[in-house]
């Protein structure tokens, strides 16, 4: 059954083509935009300083323009995150991957976490993906984080930044069971094989954040040739 399901899944439209390293250059951004448009990826995800460039490059083209807010720790002030998010939208961002304040969550400052995400959602009106950094959370903390972000207006829950460990199928399945398809789920962190991408989609992921999108498609072609 798994083989049949896998063969019917085209991962292309799930991919957020991500370029979030400190050494990313304008030339690399241009390459990522060209690839996202050519292959039909869902979005290009870049650091905030490149949003304006991506907006110009993808003008009236299908890939969504995504950036990160409070990345990667989530520990900047609410005012800083709010300004960063509003500026990103003014520069053309359509999706915002916002890192929650994990320290607040662990300290029981639930209202503060909720208020921060709610303010960003309300002020920007854009698709906010709340980054939970699940590898740092206990099971009860995961449940609380997911619930308050949903209540705050996030349109998607993202498993992590990719800086604190790789996503697992269990992470995605947990969010799938909790959200009951009310909002989307973005899996991110260490997605480097085509089969891994398929498994995450089967578990419930609606987006895949990865910088390995081209390699995943090449692996798919190689697997298809090997299979006959």
Coordinates of C-alpha atoms in Angstrom, one line a residue:
X1 CA 0.0 0.0 0.0
X2 CA 2.8 2.4 0.9
X3 CA 4.5 1.9 -2.5
X4 CA 1.2 2.7 -4.3
X5 CA 0.6 5.8 -2.2
X6 CA 4.2 7.0 -2.7
X7 CA 4.1 6.6 -6.5
X8 CA 0.9 8.8 -6.7
X9 CA 2.4 11.7 -4.7
X10 CA 4.0 14.6 -6.6
X11 CA 6.0 16.5 -3.9
X12 CA 6.7 19.5 -6.2
X13 CA 3.8 21.7 -5.2
X14 CA 4.4 21.1 -1.5
X15 CA 7.9 22.6 -1.5
X16 CA 8.9 25.9 0.1
X17 CA 12.2 26.4 -1.7
X18 CA 14.2 27.7 1.3
X19 CA 17.4 29.8 1.3
X20 CA 18.0 30.9 4.9
X21 CA 21.7 30.5 5.5
X22 CA 23.8 33.4 6.6
X23 CA 26.0 33.1 3.5
X24 CA 23.0 33.5 1.1
X25 CA 23.8 36.0 -1.7
X26 CA 21.6 38.0 -4.1
X27 CA 22.9 35.7 -6.9
X28 CA 21.7 32.7 -5.0
X29 CA 18.3 34.3 -4.3
X30 CA 17.9 34.9 -8.1
X31 CA 18.8 31.2 -8.7
X32 CA 16.2 30.0 -6.1
X33 CA 13.5 32.2 -7.6
X34 CA 14.2 30.9 -11.1
X35 CA 14.1 27.3 -9.9
X36 CA 10.9 27.7 -7.9
X37 CA 9.2 29.2 -10.9
X38 CA 10.6 26.6 -13.4
X39 CA 9.7 23.6 -11.3
X40 CA 6.4 24.8 -9.8
X41 CA 7.3 25.0 -6.1
X42 CA 4.8 26.4 -3.7
X43 CA 7.0 29.2 -2.4
X44 CA 10.5 30.7 -2.1
X45 CA 11.5 31.3 1.5
X46 CA 14.3 33.8 2.1
X47 CA 15.6 36.0 4.9
X48 CA 13.9 39.4 5.3
X49 CA 16.6 41.4 3.6
X50 CA 15.9 39.7 0.3
X51 CA 12.1 39.9 0.2
X52 CA 12.1 43.0 -2.0
X53 CA 14.4 41.3 -4.5
X54 CA 12.2 38.2 -4.6
X55 CA 9.1 40.3 -5.0
X56 CA 10.7 41.9 -8.1
X57 CA 11.9 38.6 -9.5
X58 CA 8.6 36.7 -9.0
X59 CA 6.3 39.5 -10.0
X60 CA 3.0 37.9 -11.2
X61 CA 4.5 34.4 -11.0
X62 CA 2.9 31.6 -9.0
X63 CA 5.4 30.9 -6.2
X64 CA 4.5 32.6 -3.0
X65 CA 6.9 35.0 -1.4
X66 CA 7.8 33.8 2.1
X67 CA 10.1 35.1 4.8
X68 CA 11.0 34.4 8.4
X69 CA 10.3 36.5 11.5
X70 CA 12.2 36.4 14.7
X71 CA 14.4 33.7 13.1
X72 CA 15.9 31.5 14.3
X73 CA 15.5 31.8 18.1
X74 CA 12.1 33.6 18.5
X75 CA 13.6 35.5 21.3
X76 CA 13.4 39.1 19.9
X77 CA 10.8 41.5 21.4
X78 CA 7.2 41.5 20.2
X79 CA 7.7 45.0 18.9
X80 CA 10.7 43.9 16.9
X81 CA 8.8 40.9 15.4
X82 CA 5.8 43.1 14.6
X83 CA 8.0 45.7 12.8
X84 CA 9.9 43.0 11.0
X85 CA 6.6 41.3 9.9
X86 CA 5.0 44.6 8.8
X87 CA 8.1 45.7 6.8
X88 CA 8.3 42.2 5.1
X89 CA 4.6 42.6 4.0
X90 CA 5.3 46.1 2.7
X91 CA 8.2 44.7 0.7
X92 CA 5.9 42.0 -0.8
X93 CA 6.0 39.0 1.5
X94 CA 2.8 36.9 1.3
X95 CA 3.7 34.3 3.9
X96 CA 5.5 34.8 7.3
X97 CA 7.2 32.0 9.1
X98 CA 7.2 33.3 12.7
X99 CA 9.2 31.7 15.5
X100 CA 7.3 31.6 18.7
X101 CA 9.0 32.7 21.9
X102 CA 10.0 29.3 23.2
X103 CA 11.3 30.5 26.5
X104 CA 8.0 32.2 27.3
X105 CA 6.2 29.0 26.5
X106 CA 8.4 26.9 28.8
X107 CA 8.0 29.5 31.6
X108 CA 4.2 29.3 31.3
X109 CA 3.7 32.7 29.8
X110 CA 1.0 31.4 27.5
X111 CA -0.9 34.6 27.2
X112 CA 2.2 36.4 26.0
X113 CA 2.9 33.8 23.3
X114 CA -0.7 34.0 22.2
X115 CA -0.8 37.8 22.2
X116 CA 2.4 38.0 20.1
X117 CA 1.2 35.7 17.4
X118 CA -2.3 37.3 17.4
X119 CA -0.8 40.8 17.0
X120 CA 1.3 39.7 14.0
X121 CA -1.6 37.9 12.4
X122 CA -3.9 40.9 12.9
X123 CA -1.4 43.5 11.8
X124 CA -0.3 41.8 8.6
X125 CA -3.3 39.9 7.4
X126 CA -0.9 37.5 5.8
X127 CA -0.5 33.7 6.0
X128 CA 1.4 33.2 9.3
X129 CA 3.1 29.9 9.9
X130 CA 3.9 29.6 13.6
X131 CA 7.2 27.9 14.1
X132 CA 7.0 25.6 17.2
X133 CA 10.5 24.2 17.3
X134 CA 9.1 20.9 18.4
X135 CA 12.4 19.3 19.1
X136 CA 12.8 21.6 22.1
X137 CA 9.4 21.0 23.6
X138 CA 7.9 18.4 25.8
X139 CA 4.7 16.6 24.7
X140 CA 2.5 18.8 26.8
X141 CA 4.3 21.9 25.6
X142 CA 3.7 20.9 22.0
X143 CA 0.0 20.6 22.6
X144 CA -0.2 24.0 24.3
X145 CA 2.0 25.7 21.6
X146 CA -0.2 24.2 18.8
X147 CA -3.4 25.2 20.4
X148 CA -2.6 28.8 21.3
X149 CA -1.1 29.4 17.8
X150 CA -4.3 28.1 16.2
X151 CA -6.4 30.2 18.5
X152 CA -4.2 33.3 17.7
X153 CA -5.0 33.0 14.0
X154 CA -2.0 31.2 12.5
X155 CA -2.8 29.6 9.2
X156 CA -0.2 26.9 9.5
X157 CA 2.0 25.2 12.1
X158 CA 5.6 24.6 11.2
X159 CA 7.5 21.9 13.0
X160 CA 10.8 23.8 13.4
X161 CA 13.4 26.1 12.0
X162 CA 15.7 23.3 11.0
X163 CA 18.4 24.7 13.2
X164 CA 17.5 22.5 16.2
X165 CA 17.1 19.1 14.7
X166 CA 15.4 17.3 11.9
X167 CA 11.6 16.8 11.5
X168 CA 10.2 13.4 12.0
X169 CA 7.1 11.7 10.7
X170 CA 5.9 11.4 14.3
X171 CA 6.1 15.3 14.7
X172 CA 3.8 15.7 11.7
X173 CA 1.5 13.0 12.7
X174 CA 1.1 14.5 16.1
X175 CA 0.1 17.9 14.6
X176 CA -2.2 16.2 12.2
X177 CA -4.1 14.4 15.0
X178 CA -4.2 17.6 17.1
X179 CA -5.3 20.1 14.4
X180 CA -7.8 17.7 12.7
X181 CA -7.1 19.4 9.3
X182 CA -8.2 22.8 10.6
X183 CA -5.0 24.4 9.4
X184 CA -2.0 23.4 7.4
X185 CA 1.2 21.8 8.6
X186 CA 4.7 22.7 7.4
X187 CA 7.4 20.1 8.0
X188 CA 10.9 21.5 8.0
X189 CA 14.4 20.4 9.0
X190 CA 16.6 17.8 7.4
X191 CA 14.4 16.9 4.5
X192 CA 17.0 15.4 2.1
X193 CA 15.5 12.4 0.5
X194 CA 12.5 12.0 -1.8
X195 CA 11.1 9.1 0.2
X196 CA 11.4 11.2 3.4
X197 CA 9.4 14.0 1.7
X198 CA 6.7 11.5 0.6
X199 CA 6.5 10.0 4.1
X200 CA 6.0 13.4 5.7
X201 CA 3.2 14.2 3.2
X202 CA 1.5 10.9 3.9
X203 CA 1.7 11.8 7.6
X204 CA -0.1 15.0 7.0
X205 CA 2.3 17.7 5.9
X206 CA 0.8 20.3 3.5
X207 CA 4.1 22.1 3.0
X208 CA 7.8 21.0 3.1
X209 CA 10.5 23.5 4.0
X210 CA 13.8 22.5 2.4
X211 CA 16.7 23.8 0.5
X212 CA 17.1 20.4 -1.2
X213 CA 14.1 20.7 -3.5
X214 CA 16.0 20.2 -6.7
X215 CA 17.9 17.2 -5.3
X216 CA 14.6 15.6 -4.1
X217 CA 13.2 15.9 -7.7
X218 CA 16.4 14.3 -9.1
X219 CA 16.1 11.5 -6.7
X220 CA 12.5 11.0 -7.8
X221 CA 13.6 10.7 -11.4
X222 CA 16.4 8.2 -10.5
X223 CA 14.0 6.1 -8.5
X224 CA 11.5 6.1 -11.3
X225 CA 14.2 4.9 -13.8
X226 CA 15.4 2.3 -11.4
X227 CA 11.8 1.0 -10.9
X228 CA 11.4 0.4 -14.5

